[in-house]
mmCIF file of C-alpha atoms in Angstrom:
data_model
loop_
_atom_site.group_PDB
_atom_site.id
_atom_site.type_symbol
_atom_site.label_atom_id
_atom_site.label_comp_id
_atom_site.label_asym_id
_atom_site.label_seq_id
_atom_site.Cartn_x
_atom_site.Cartn_y
_atom_site.Cartn_z
ATOM 1 C CA MET A 858 57.037 14.503 -18.042
ATOM 2 C CA THR A 859 57.665 13.703 -15.380
ATOM 3 C CA THR A 860 59.812 15.902 -13.226
ATOM 4 C CA PRO A 861 59.476 17.709 -9.820
ATOM 5 C CA GLU A 862 57.537 20.811 -10.689
ATOM 6 C CA ALA A 863 55.644 19.050 -12.993
ATOM 7 C CA THR A 864 53.305 16.874 -10.256
ATOM 8 C CA ILE A 865 52.841 19.936 -8.453
ATOM 9 C CA VAL A 866 52.256 22.727 -10.090
ATOM 10 C CA CYS A 867 47.874 23.465 -11.311
ATOM 11 C CA PRO A 868 47.278 22.443 -14.765
ATOM 12 C CA VAL A 869 45.795 25.836 -14.652
ATOM 13 C CA VAL A 870 47.751 28.051 -13.723
ATOM 14 C CA GLY A 871 50.952 26.303 -15.515
ATOM 15 C CA THR A 872 48.851 26.499 -18.651
ATOM 16 C CA LEU A 873 48.264 30.295 -17.808
ATOM 17 C CA VAL A 874 52.400 30.038 -16.965
ATOM 18 C CA SER A 875 53.504 28.851 -19.760
ATOM 19 C CA SER A 876 51.704 30.870 -22.561
ATOM 20 C CA THR A 877 53.000 33.872 -21.151
ATOM 21 C CA ASP A 878 56.839 32.315 -22.208
ATOM 22 C CA VAL A 879 55.880 32.816 -24.983
ATOM 23 C CA TRP A 880 53.912 36.266 -25.551
ATOM 24 C CA PHE A 881 56.192 38.106 -22.517
ATOM 25 C CA ARG A 882 58.837 40.047 -22.946
ATOM 26 C CA GLN A 883 62.285 38.872 -21.149
ATOM 27 C CA GLU A 884 61.637 41.682 -18.012
ATOM 28 C CA ASP A 885 57.949 40.796 -17.639
ATOM 29 C CA THR A 886 59.132 37.069 -17.301
ATOM 30 C CA ASP A 887 61.362 37.645 -15.650
ATOM 31 C CA ARG A 888 58.930 39.532 -12.794
ATOM 32 C CA LEU A 889 56.837 37.240 -13.275
ATOM 33 C CA ALA A 890 59.083 35.105 -12.389
ATOM 34 C CA ASP A 891 60.322 36.986 -8.906
ATOM 35 C CA THR A 892 56.425 37.415 -7.836
ATOM 36 C CA PHE A 893 55.153 34.260 -8.253
ATOM 37 C CA GLY A 894 58.242 31.681 -8.776
ATOM 38 C CA GLU A 895 57.035 30.202 -5.470
ATOM 39 C CA ALA A 896 53.595 30.233 -5.713
ATOM 40 C CA VAL A 897 53.428 29.110 -9.408
ATOM 41 C CA PHE A 898 55.675 25.980 -8.783
ATOM 42 C CA THR A 899 53.959 24.716 -5.613
ATOM 43 C CA SER A 900 49.984 25.877 -6.779
ATOM 44 C CA LYS A 901 48.315 21.851 -6.658
ATOM 45 C CA GLY A 902 45.689 21.620 -4.985
ATOM 46 C CA SER A 903 41.733 19.694 -5.479
ATOM 47 C CA GLU A 904 40.277 18.967 -8.265
ATOM 48 C CA GLU A 905 37.487 21.736 -7.257
ATOM 49 C CA LEU A 906 40.247 24.450 -6.929
ATOM 50 C CA GLU A 907 40.937 23.925 -9.902
ATOM 51 C CA ALA A 908 37.749 24.643 -11.605
ATOM 52 C CA ARG A 909 37.520 27.825 -9.789
ATOM 53 C CA ARG A 910 40.287 28.392 -11.285
ATOM 54 C CA ALA A 911 38.863 27.767 -14.995
ATOM 55 C CA PHE A 912 35.882 30.071 -13.371
ATOM 56 C CA LEU A 913 38.353 32.749 -13.336
ATOM 57 C CA CYS A 914 39.689 32.619 -16.557
ATOM 58 C CA ALA A 915 36.905 32.437 -18.748
ATOM 59 C CA ASP A 916 35.849 35.194 -16.227
ATOM 60 C CA ALA A 917 38.306 37.532 -17.380
ATOM 61 C CA ALA A 918 38.089 35.925 -20.933
ATOM 62 C CA VAL A 919 34.881 37.765 -21.334
ATOM 63 C CA ARG A 920 34.626 40.575 -19.187
ATOM 64 C CA LEU A 921 38.478 41.268 -19.522
ATOM 65 C CA PHE A 922 39.941 40.525 -22.434
ATOM 66 C CA LEU A 923 37.671 40.825 -24.692
ATOM 67 C CA PRO A 924 36.991 44.399 -24.257
ATOM 68 C CA LEU A 925 40.392 45.065 -24.280
ATOM 69 C CA LEU A 926 40.342 43.432 -28.158
ATOM 70 C CA LEU A 927 37.399 45.154 -28.792
ATOM 71 C CA GLY A 928 38.541 48.735 -27.734
ATOM 72 C CA ALA A 929 42.172 48.232 -29.303
ATOM 73 C CA ALA A 930 40.095 47.640 -32.748
ATOM 74 C CA ALA A 931 39.544 50.833 -33.023
ATOM 75 C CA ILE A 932 37.453 50.640 -36.603
ATOM 76 C CA GLU A 933 34.346 51.902 -34.978
ATOM 77 C CA ASP A 934 32.844 52.865 -31.875
ATOM 78 C CA ARG A 935 32.345 50.236 -29.678
ATOM 79 C CA ALA A 936 31.644 51.271 -26.256
ATOM 80 C CA ASP A 937 27.978 49.847 -26.130
ATOM 81 C CA LEU A 938 29.268 46.549 -26.324
ATOM 82 C CA ILE A 939 32.264 47.067 -24.663
ATOM 83 C CA ASN A 940 30.321 48.224 -21.192
ATOM 84 C CA THR A 941 27.650 45.509 -22.440
ATOM 85 C CA LEU A 942 30.699 42.972 -21.528
ATOM 86 C CA ARG A 943 32.119 44.920 -18.310
ATOM 87 C CA GLU A 944 29.061 44.977 -16.749
ATOM 88 C CA LEU A 945 27.795 42.029 -16.816
ATOM 89 C CA PRO A 946 27.687 39.778 -13.674
ATOM 90 C CA ALA A 947 31.434 37.855 -12.291
ATOM 91 C CA LEU A 948 31.458 34.468 -14.406
ATOM 92 C CA LEU A 949 32.380 32.588 -11.523
ATOM 93 C CA CYS A 950 29.373 29.430 -11.646
ATOM 94 C CA ALA A 951 28.465 27.388 -14.040
ATOM 95 C CA ARG A 952 24.465 29.593 -13.681
ATOM 96 C CA ALA A 953 26.513 32.555 -14.146
ATOM 97 C CA CYS A 954 28.439 31.605 -17.169
ATOM 98 C CA ARG A 955 25.576 30.033 -18.629
ATOM 99 C CA GLU A 956 23.605 33.130 -18.436
ATOM 100 C CA THR A 957 26.157 35.391 -19.819
ATOM 101 C CA ASP A 958 26.979 32.268 -22.675
ATOM 102 C CA ARG A 959 23.679 33.613 -24.253
ATOM 103 C CA VAL A 960 24.547 37.774 -23.891
ATOM 104 C CA LEU A 961 28.166 36.574 -25.408
ATOM 105 C CA ARG A 962 26.151 35.455 -27.988
ATOM 106 C CA LEU A 963 23.870 38.131 -28.932
ATOM 107 C CA VAL A 964 27.105 40.066 -28.984
ATOM 108 C CA ALA A 965 28.359 38.135 -31.636
ATOM 109 C CA GLN A 966 25.012 37.944 -33.285
ATOM 110 C CA ALA A 967 25.143 41.747 -33.561
ATOM 111 C CA GLU A 968 29.415 40.941 -33.997
ATOM 112 C CA ARG A 969 29.092 39.071 -37.201
ATOM 113 C CA ARG A 970 26.535 41.688 -39.234
ATOM 114 C CA GLN A 971 28.462 44.189 -38.537
ATOM 115 C CA ARG A 972 31.930 42.246 -39.704
ATOM 116 C CA ALA A 973 29.417 41.648 -42.879
ATOM 117 C CA LEU A 974 29.006 45.438 -43.381
ATOM 118 C CA VAL A 975 32.700 45.653 -42.771
ATOM 119 C CA VAL A 976 34.218 43.378 -45.183
ATOM 120 C CA ALA A 977 32.090 44.548 -47.928
ATOM 121 C CA LYS A 978 32.923 47.967 -48.082
ATOM 122 C CA GLN A 979 37.274 47.418 -46.995
ATOM 123 C CA ASP A 980 37.163 44.233 -49.746
ATOM 124 C CA GLY A 981 40.336 42.602 -49.552
ATOM 125 C CA GLU A 982 41.154 43.731 -46.134
ATOM 126 C CA GLN A 983 39.142 40.966 -44.420
ATOM 127 C CA ALA A 984 41.695 39.484 -41.650
ATOM 128 C CA LEU A 985 41.149 42.522 -38.976
ATOM 129 C CA PRO A 986 37.671 41.490 -39.274
ATOM 130 C CA LEU A 987 37.939 37.811 -39.496
ATOM 131 C CA ALA A 988 40.439 37.354 -36.438
ATOM 132 C CA LEU A 989 37.943 39.498 -33.785
ATOM 133 C CA LEU A 990 35.127 37.512 -34.939
ATOM 134 C CA SER A 991 37.190 34.381 -34.320
ATOM 135 C CA VAL A 992 38.234 36.266 -30.654
ATOM 136 C CA LEU A 993 35.309 36.600 -29.920
ATOM 137 C CA GLY A 994 33.816 32.973 -30.385
ATOM 138 C CA LYS A 995 36.838 32.334 -28.624
ATOM 139 C CA ALA A 996 35.929 33.977 -25.567
ATOM 140 C CA ILE A 997 32.516 32.534 -26.274
ATOM 141 C CA VAL A 998 34.435 29.107 -25.541
ATOM 142 C CA CYS A 999 36.322 30.157 -22.653
ATOM 143 C CA SER A 1000 33.159 30.318 -20.848
ATOM 144 C CA ARG A 1001 31.609 27.461 -21.718
ATOM 145 C CA SER A 1002 34.907 25.325 -20.973
ATOM 146 C CA ALA A 1003 34.569 26.881 -17.557
ATOM 147 C CA TYR A 1004 31.384 25.081 -17.007
ATOM 148 C CA VAL A 1005 31.037 22.548 -18.737
ATOM 149 C CA VAL A 1006 34.654 20.483 -16.847
ATOM 150 C CA ALA A 1007 32.454 18.481 -15.195
ATOM 151 C CA ALA A 1008 30.037 17.399 -17.429
ATOM 152 C CA THR A 1009 32.437 16.644 -20.430
ATOM 153 C CA SER A 1010 36.269 16.535 -21.731
ATOM 154 C CA PHE A 1011 36.675 19.622 -21.246
ATOM 155 C CA GLU A 1012 39.394 19.801 -18.220
ATOM 156 C CA PRO A 1013 39.801 22.806 -16.269
ATOM 157 C CA ALA A 1014 43.085 23.813 -18.001
ATOM 158 C CA ASP A 1015 40.981 24.060 -21.121
ATOM 159 C CA ALA A 1016 40.097 27.257 -20.207
ATOM 160 C CA ALA A 1017 43.668 28.748 -18.975
ATOM 161 C CA MET A 1018 44.190 27.320 -23.403
ATOM 162 C CA GLU A 1019 41.251 29.675 -24.378
ATOM 163 C CA VAL A 1020 42.250 32.540 -22.199
ATOM 164 C CA GLN A 1021 45.564 31.672 -24.159
ATOM 165 C CA HIS A 1022 43.954 31.980 -27.371
ATOM 166 C CA VAL A 1023 42.409 35.063 -26.430
ATOM 167 C CA THR A 1024 45.184 37.040 -25.311
ATOM 168 C CA ALA A 1025 46.773 36.020 -29.549
ATOM 169 C CA GLY A 1026 43.811 37.866 -30.819
ATOM 170 C CA VAL A 1027 44.683 41.566 -28.595
ATOM 171 C CA LEU A 1028 48.228 40.839 -29.805
ATOM 172 C CA TRP A 1029 47.421 40.378 -33.021
ATOM 173 C CA ALA A 1030 44.869 43.775 -33.246
ATOM 174 C CA ASN A 1031 47.115 46.098 -31.787
ATOM 175 C CA ASP A 1032 50.907 44.777 -31.056
ATOM 176 C CA GLU A 1033 52.272 47.303 -29.365
ATOM 177 C CA THR A 1034 49.782 50.170 -27.585
ATOM 178 C CA ILE A 1035 47.479 47.120 -25.540
ATOM 179 C CA TYR A 1036 50.609 44.741 -24.969
ATOM 180 C CA ARG A 1037 51.172 47.263 -21.460
ATOM 181 C CA PRO A 1038 47.387 46.427 -19.756
ATOM 182 C CA LEU A 1039 47.645 43.018 -21.731
ATOM 183 C CA VAL A 1040 50.351 41.852 -19.335
ATOM 184 C CA ASP A 1041 48.916 43.440 -16.312
ATOM 185 C CA THR A 1042 45.712 41.768 -16.897
ATOM 186 C CA THR A 1043 47.694 38.698 -17.299
ATOM 187 C CA PHE A 1044 49.311 39.538 -14.265
ATOM 188 C CA GLY A 1045 46.131 39.443 -12.327
ATOM 189 C CA LEU A 1046 44.107 36.681 -13.293
ATOM 190 C CA LEU A 1047 46.997 35.275 -12.501
ATOM 191 C CA ARG A 1048 47.355 36.587 -8.522
ATOM 192 C CA GLU A 1049 44.139 35.763 -8.594
ATOM 193 C CA MET A 1050 43.882 32.400 -9.240
ATOM 194 C CA LEU A 1051 47.271 31.904 -6.728
ATOM 195 C CA ALA A 1052 45.707 34.020 -4.228
ATOM 196 C CA LEU A 1053 42.348 31.192 -4.026
ATOM 197 C CA SER A 1054 42.654 29.062 -1.419
ATOM 198 C CA LYS A 1055 43.635 25.230 -1.178
ATOM 199 C CA GLU A 1056 41.167 24.779 1.071
ATOM 200 C CA PRO A 1057 37.653 23.815 -0.938
ATOM 201 C CA ALA A 1058 35.342 26.422 -0.882
ATOM 202 C CA THR A 1059 32.360 26.736 1.493
ATOM 203 C CA MET B 1422 25.906 20.478 -19.927
ATOM 204 C CA SER B 1423 22.174 21.658 -21.629
ATOM 205 C CA ASP B 1424 21.742 19.173 -24.770
ATOM 206 C CA THR B 1425 19.855 21.970 -26.735
ATOM 207 C CA TYR B 1426 23.470 24.133 -26.467
ATOM 208 C CA GLU B 1427 24.092 26.125 -29.440
ATOM 209 C CA PRO B 1428 27.356 26.173 -30.954
ATOM 210 C CA VAL B 1429 29.661 28.903 -31.104
ATOM 211 C CA ALA B 1430 28.794 31.756 -33.402
ATOM 212 C CA LEU B 1431 32.605 30.580 -35.377
ATOM 213 C CA ASN B 1432 33.478 27.287 -35.497
ATOM 214 C CA ALA B 1433 35.825 25.691 -37.634
ATOM 215 C CA CYS B 1434 38.474 22.483 -37.321
ATOM 216 C CA PRO B 1435 39.378 22.548 -33.518
ATOM 217 C CA VAL B 1436 43.184 21.585 -34.301
ATOM 218 C CA ILE B 1437 43.689 24.678 -36.721
ATOM 219 C CA HIS B 1438 42.559 27.587 -34.933
ATOM 220 C CA ALA B 1439 44.257 26.112 -31.883
ATOM 221 C CA PHE B 1440 47.351 25.891 -33.462
ATOM 222 C CA ALA B 1441 46.000 29.519 -35.783
ATOM 223 C CA PHE B 1442 45.263 31.223 -32.788
ATOM 224 C CA GLY B 1443 48.302 30.283 -30.756
ATOM 225 C CA SER B 1444 50.972 30.983 -33.522
ATOM 226 C CA LEU B 1445 49.205 34.685 -32.815
ATOM 227 C CA LEU B 1446 51.136 35.091 -29.666
ATOM 228 C CA TRP B 1447 54.722 35.025 -31.439
ATOM 229 C CA MET B 1448 53.702 36.219 -35.631
ATOM 230 C CA LYS B 1449 53.068 39.480 -34.023
ATOM 231 C CA ASP B 1450 56.257 40.797 -35.049
ATOM 232 C CA THR B 1451 56.524 39.824 -39.081
ATOM 233 C CA ASP B 1452 54.482 41.827 -40.105
ATOM 234 C CA VAL B 1453 53.858 40.819 -43.715
ATOM 235 C CA ASP B 1454 53.846 36.514 -43.804
ATOM 236 C CA ARG B 1455 51.843 36.508 -40.830
ATOM 237 C CA VAL B 1456 48.551 38.132 -43.941
ATOM 238 C CA ALA B 1457 49.265 35.242 -45.039
ATOM 239 C CA PHE B 1458 49.408 33.192 -42.306
ATOM 240 C CA TYR B 1459 45.790 34.401 -40.819
ATOM 241 C CA ASN B 1460 43.970 34.986 -44.407
ATOM 242 C CA ASP B 1461 44.908 30.948 -44.538
ATOM 243 C CA ILE B 1462 42.901 31.015 -41.087
ATOM 244 C CA ALA B 1463 40.166 33.628 -42.684
ATOM 245 C CA ASP B 1464 39.309 30.566 -45.368
ATOM 246 C CA GLU B 1465 39.055 28.276 -42.976
ATOM 247 C CA VAL B 1466 36.469 29.809 -41.598
ATOM 248 C CA THR B 1467 34.201 31.194 -44.166
ATOM 249 C CA ASP B 1468 34.612 27.364 -44.787
ATOM 250 C CA SER B 1469 33.370 26.462 -41.679
ATOM 251 C CA ALA B 1470 30.748 28.297 -42.021
ATOM 252 C CA LYS B 1471 29.239 25.871 -44.529
ATOM 253 C CA GLU B 1472 26.770 24.126 -43.421
ATOM 254 C CA ASP B 1473 28.519 20.808 -44.931
ATOM 255 C CA PHE B 1474 31.345 21.650 -42.807
ATOM 256 C CA VAL B 1475 32.808 18.305 -40.346
ATOM 257 C CA VAL B 1476 35.610 17.632 -38.788
ATOM 258 C CA THR B 1477 35.409 14.179 -37.566
ATOM 259 C CA ALA B 1478 37.388 12.621 -35.346
ATOM 260 C CA ASP B 1479 39.158 10.386 -37.464
ATOM 261 C CA ILE B 1480 40.249 13.765 -39.677
ATOM 262 C CA GLY B 1481 40.935 14.662 -36.178
ATOM 263 C CA LEU B 1482 43.059 11.927 -35.371
ATOM 264 C CA ALA B 1483 44.659 12.581 -38.293
ATOM 265 C CA ARG B 1484 45.460 16.389 -38.183
ATOM 266 C CA GLY B 1485 46.930 16.082 -35.067
ATOM 267 C CA TYR B 1486 49.416 13.248 -35.443
ATOM 268 C CA HIS B 1487 50.206 15.259 -38.942
ATOM 269 C CA ALA B 1488 50.407 19.070 -36.579
ATOM 270 C CA ILE B 1489 53.197 16.719 -34.223
ATOM 271 C CA ASP B 1490 55.213 15.343 -37.143
ATOM 272 C CA ALA B 1491 56.437 18.594 -38.337
ATOM 273 C CA MET B 1492 56.866 19.647 -34.552
ATOM 274 C CA PHE B 1493 59.646 17.384 -34.186
ATOM 275 C CA ARG B 1494 60.894 16.832 -38.108
ATOM 276 C CA THR B 1495 60.337 20.938 -38.731
ATOM 277 C CA PHE B 1496 60.398 23.169 -35.827
ATOM 278 C CA VAL B 1497 61.554 21.167 -32.568
ATOM 279 C CA ALA B 1498 64.861 20.035 -36.062
ATOM 280 C CA ILE B 1499 65.630 23.527 -35.898
ATOM 281 C CA PRO B 1500 67.231 24.955 -32.816
ATOM 282 C CA LEU B 1501 68.532 20.659 -31.710
ATOM 283 C CA THR B 1502 70.420 21.142 -35.497
ATOM 284 C CA TRP B 1503 72.035 24.794 -33.782
ATOM 285 C CA HIS B 1504 73.037 22.609 -30.363
ATOM 286 C CA GLY B 1505 74.589 19.291 -32.815
ATOM 287 C CA SER B 1506 71.653 16.817 -31.669
ATOM 288 C CA GLN B 1507 71.871 16.054 -35.126
ATOM 289 C CA TRP B 1508 71.713 11.682 -33.250
ATOM 290 C CA TRP B 1509 68.158 12.579 -32.655
ATOM 291 C CA LEU B 1510 67.403 14.052 -35.735
ATOM 292 C CA GLY B 1511 68.439 11.215 -37.609
ATOM 293 C CA GLU B 1512 66.183 8.832 -35.979
ATOM 294 C CA SER B 1513 63.492 10.777 -36.847
ATOM 295 C CA ALA B 1514 63.205 10.760 -40.933
ATOM 296 C CA SER B 1515 59.985 8.881 -40.955
ATOM 297 C CA PRO B 1516 56.311 10.185 -40.605
ATOM 298 C CA ILE B 1517 55.084 10.012 -36.802
ATOM 299 C CA ASP B 1518 52.284 8.165 -37.984
ATOM 300 C CA SER B 1519 51.520 6.009 -36.040
ATOM 301 C CA ARG B 1520 50.935 5.585 -32.439
ATOM 302 C CA PRO B 1521 54.191 3.399 -30.950
ATOM 303 C CA ARG B 1522 56.036 5.113 -33.254
ATOM 304 C CA LEU B 1523 55.613 8.823 -31.362
ATOM 305 C CA LEU B 1524 55.852 7.203 -27.921
ATOM 306 C CA ASN B 1525 59.673 6.397 -29.147
ATOM 307 C CA GLU B 1526 59.522 10.573 -30.273
ATOM 308 C CA MET B 1527 58.445 10.850 -26.704
ATOM 309 C CA SER B 1528 60.891 9.282 -24.816
ATOM 310 C CA GLN B 1529 63.416 10.510 -27.122
ATOM 311 C CA ALA B 1530 62.558 14.198 -26.271
ATOM 312 C CA GLU B 1531 62.142 12.579 -22.650
ATOM 313 C CA ARG B 1532 65.506 11.478 -22.754
ATOM 314 C CA LEU B 1533 67.389 14.954 -24.679
ATOM 315 C CA ALA B 1534 65.609 17.089 -22.220
ATOM 316 C CA GLU B 1535 67.085 15.393 -19.240
ATOM 317 C CA HIS B 1536 70.487 15.213 -20.761
ATOM 318 C CA LEU B 1537 70.395 19.163 -21.452
ATOM 319 C CA ARG B 1538 68.888 19.866 -17.968
ATOM 320 C CA ARG B 1539 72.088 18.377 -16.961
ATOM 321 C CA HIS B 1540 73.776 20.663 -18.867
ATOM 322 C CA GLY B 1541 73.115 23.711 -16.621
ATOM 323 C CA PRO B 1542 71.511 26.958 -17.694
ATOM 324 C CA ASP B 1543 72.123 27.257 -20.881
ATOM 325 C CA LEU B 1544 70.680 24.582 -22.889
ATOM 326 C CA TRP B 1545 67.841 25.606 -20.591
ATOM 327 C CA PRO B 1546 65.993 26.867 -22.923
ATOM 328 C CA LEU B 1547 66.190 23.742 -25.700
ATOM 329 C CA ALA B 1548 65.453 21.951 -22.265
ATOM 330 C CA ASN B 1549 62.379 23.334 -22.487
ATOM 331 C CA VAL B 1550 61.152 23.021 -25.716
ATOM 332 C CA LEU B 1551 61.328 19.744 -25.933
ATOM 333 C CA GLU B 1552 59.818 19.555 -22.879
ATOM 334 C CA ARG B 1553 56.255 21.383 -24.477
ATOM 335 C CA ALA B 1554 57.266 18.778 -26.974
ATOM 336 C CA TYR B 1555 56.752 16.040 -25.149
ATOM 337 C CA GLY B 1556 53.159 18.255 -23.137
ATOM 338 C CA ALA B 1557 52.079 18.682 -26.927
ATOM 339 C CA SER B 1558 52.980 15.059 -27.788
ATOM 340 C CA ASN B 1559 51.487 13.029 -24.661
ATOM 341 C CA GLU B 1560 47.946 15.749 -25.446
ATOM 342 C CA LEU B 1561 47.198 13.491 -28.539
ATOM 343 C CA VAL B 1562 48.283 10.039 -26.878
ATOM 344 C CA ARG B 1563 45.379 10.439 -24.708
ATOM 345 C CA GLY B 1564 43.916 11.363 -27.670
ATOM 346 C CA TYR B 1565 43.139 15.230 -27.914
ATOM 347 C CA PRO B 1566 45.007 16.769 -31.101
ATOM 348 C CA GLU B 1567 43.532 19.925 -30.718
ATOM 349 C CA ARG B 1568 45.494 20.464 -27.397
ATOM 350 C CA ALA B 1569 48.004 18.493 -28.864
ATOM 351 C CA ALA B 1570 47.859 21.068 -31.523
ATOM 352 C CA ALA B 1571 47.809 24.197 -29.463
ATOM 353 C CA GLY B 1572 50.729 22.815 -26.752
ATOM 354 C CA LEU B 1573 52.731 22.568 -30.530
ATOM 355 C CA SER B 1574 52.050 26.900 -31.274
ATOM 356 C CA LEU B 1575 53.665 27.236 -27.959
ATOM 357 C CA VAL B 1576 56.724 25.114 -28.445
ATOM 358 C CA VAL B 1577 56.493 26.927 -31.701
ATOM 359 C CA GLY B 1578 56.567 30.547 -30.046
ATOM 360 C CA LEU B 1579 59.446 29.170 -27.308
ATOM 361 C CA ILE B 1580 61.347 28.964 -30.777
ATOM 362 C CA ALA B 1581 60.469 31.518 -32.276
ATOM 363 C CA LYS B 1582 61.325 33.900 -29.407
ATOM 364 C CA ARG B 1583 65.149 32.975 -28.981
ATOM 365 C CA SER B 1584 64.832 33.603 -32.447
ATOM 366 C CA SER B 1585 66.426 36.006 -35.496
ATOM 367 C CA ARG B 1586 64.405 37.636 -37.907
ATOM 368 C CA ALA B 1587 65.322 35.578 -40.779
ATOM 369 C CA LEU B 1588 64.413 32.989 -38.788
ATOM 370 C CA LEU B 1589 61.277 33.820 -37.671
ATOM 371 C CA ARG B 1590 60.342 34.576 -40.771
ATOM 372 C CA ALA B 1591 61.361 30.947 -42.101
ATOM 373 C CA LEU B 1592 59.099 29.844 -38.658
ATOM 374 C CA THR B 1593 55.681 31.820 -41.101
ATOM 375 C CA LEU B 1594 55.881 30.703 -43.293
ATOM 376 C CA GLU B 1595 56.906 26.364 -42.289
ATOM 377 C CA SER B 1596 53.509 27.123 -39.923
ATOM 378 C CA ILE B 1597 50.950 28.501 -43.234
ATOM 379 C CA ASP B 1598 52.577 24.894 -45.337
ATOM 380 C CA LEU B 1599 51.471 23.390 -41.481
ATOM 381 C CA VAL B 1600 47.977 24.504 -41.898
ATOM 382 C CA ARG B 1601 47.716 23.635 -45.673
ATOM 383 C CA ALA B 1602 48.371 20.476 -45.174
ATOM 384 C CA LEU B 1603 46.045 20.292 -42.228
ATOM 385 C CA ARG B 1604 43.327 21.941 -44.170
ATOM 386 C CA ALA B 1605 43.765 19.153 -47.490
ATOM 387 C CA ILE B 1606 43.444 16.359 -45.393
ATOM 388 C CA GLU B 1607 39.359 15.075 -45.204
ATOM 389 C CA THR B 1608 40.298 11.670 -44.631
ATOM 390 C CA PRO B 1609 42.669 9.776 -42.206
#
C-alpha cells in the first residue's frame, strides 16, 4: 500500500516492528512507540544499511534468541549448547555468518540426535522437541539469509522475518517467564538497528 | 553463497512453515487447540525429512493463492463483519485463484483501508489489518508465496490480539483447517 510511512520505513525495521504488533502486550507496544516512534518511521536508508541491519538480525537470532529458547525449554541440561552459541563471534559480516553456519549445523545435528532420544522416551509428546528442532532450523535460515541477500532472492527483510519465527518458537516453549527477556532483547535489537548510521560503513 | 551449501537440518514447505511459525506468535493463549495445530506441523516436518520430499514452485504458488484466499474470505472477513462492511465481503464470494482476481481484491482492501483511516483512530486497528492483508497479497503478486504466508500469519495475529477467547479458538481451528488444506495441495 502506498502510504507516506511505507516509503520511509526501512523494510528490515518495519518487518521486526510488525511482528511486535502481534505478540507484544499493549503496554509494551505503547512503550515501543514512545521510545522509537519517530525513528522507526524515518528509518529507511541505503541497501547497504538494510544489509547491515539484516546481519544484526542474524546475530540476535543465533546468539541471543536461540539461547533463550534452549534455556526456556528445560527438558534437559543445555548449558554446553547455550555457551557454544553465546561464545560465537558476532555475525556482522558474510564471513562470520558462513563460519557460524557450520557450527550451527553441528549443533543442529547434536540436537537432532537428542530429540530422537527424547521422542522415543516421550511417545505421544513429541510436539515440543520437534518445535525446538524446527526453531533451531529457523535460526540457521536466519543466519544464512543475512549473508545471501546480495546473491539470491533473499531480501534483508527476510532476516527480520526469521527473527519473528525464532521468537514464535521461544514463546511456544514457555509463554510467561520468557516473555520479559524476549521483549527486552527485541528492544535491544531494534535500538541497535536504529542506531546504525544511514551513511555507508567505512 | 557457495553452491555446495547444505540444506538446514530440517526443511518443510516454506509456505506452510512461514504460516505456522508466524501463527505461534498469537496461539500461545489457546492451550489445547494449538497442540493439534503443531501436531499437523510436526507431520509436515516429518514428511519433509523423507528423501522424496519436494515442493515445486508450482505447488508453492498454488498454496500461496490458497492461503491468501483464506486470508480474505475467512480471516479478514471476521473483523469486517463486526464493522458491517458486507459490501466488500459480497464481492469476495468467489475464490481468489488468479492474479487478476487477487489484484482486484487488493484494490478493494486498499480502498476500504483508506476509508477506515479517515474515520479516526477507533478504526485504525481494522485499517491495519487490511493494510497488512494488502502487503501479504503483494508478496504473492511479486512471486513470493512464503512471504505471503508469513504476512498472513501477522494478519491473523492482529485479528487475534483483539479477539475473545472463543474467537481465538475459532481462529486456531481455522488455522488448523488451512494447514491441512495446504498440505493436501500437491498439484496446482
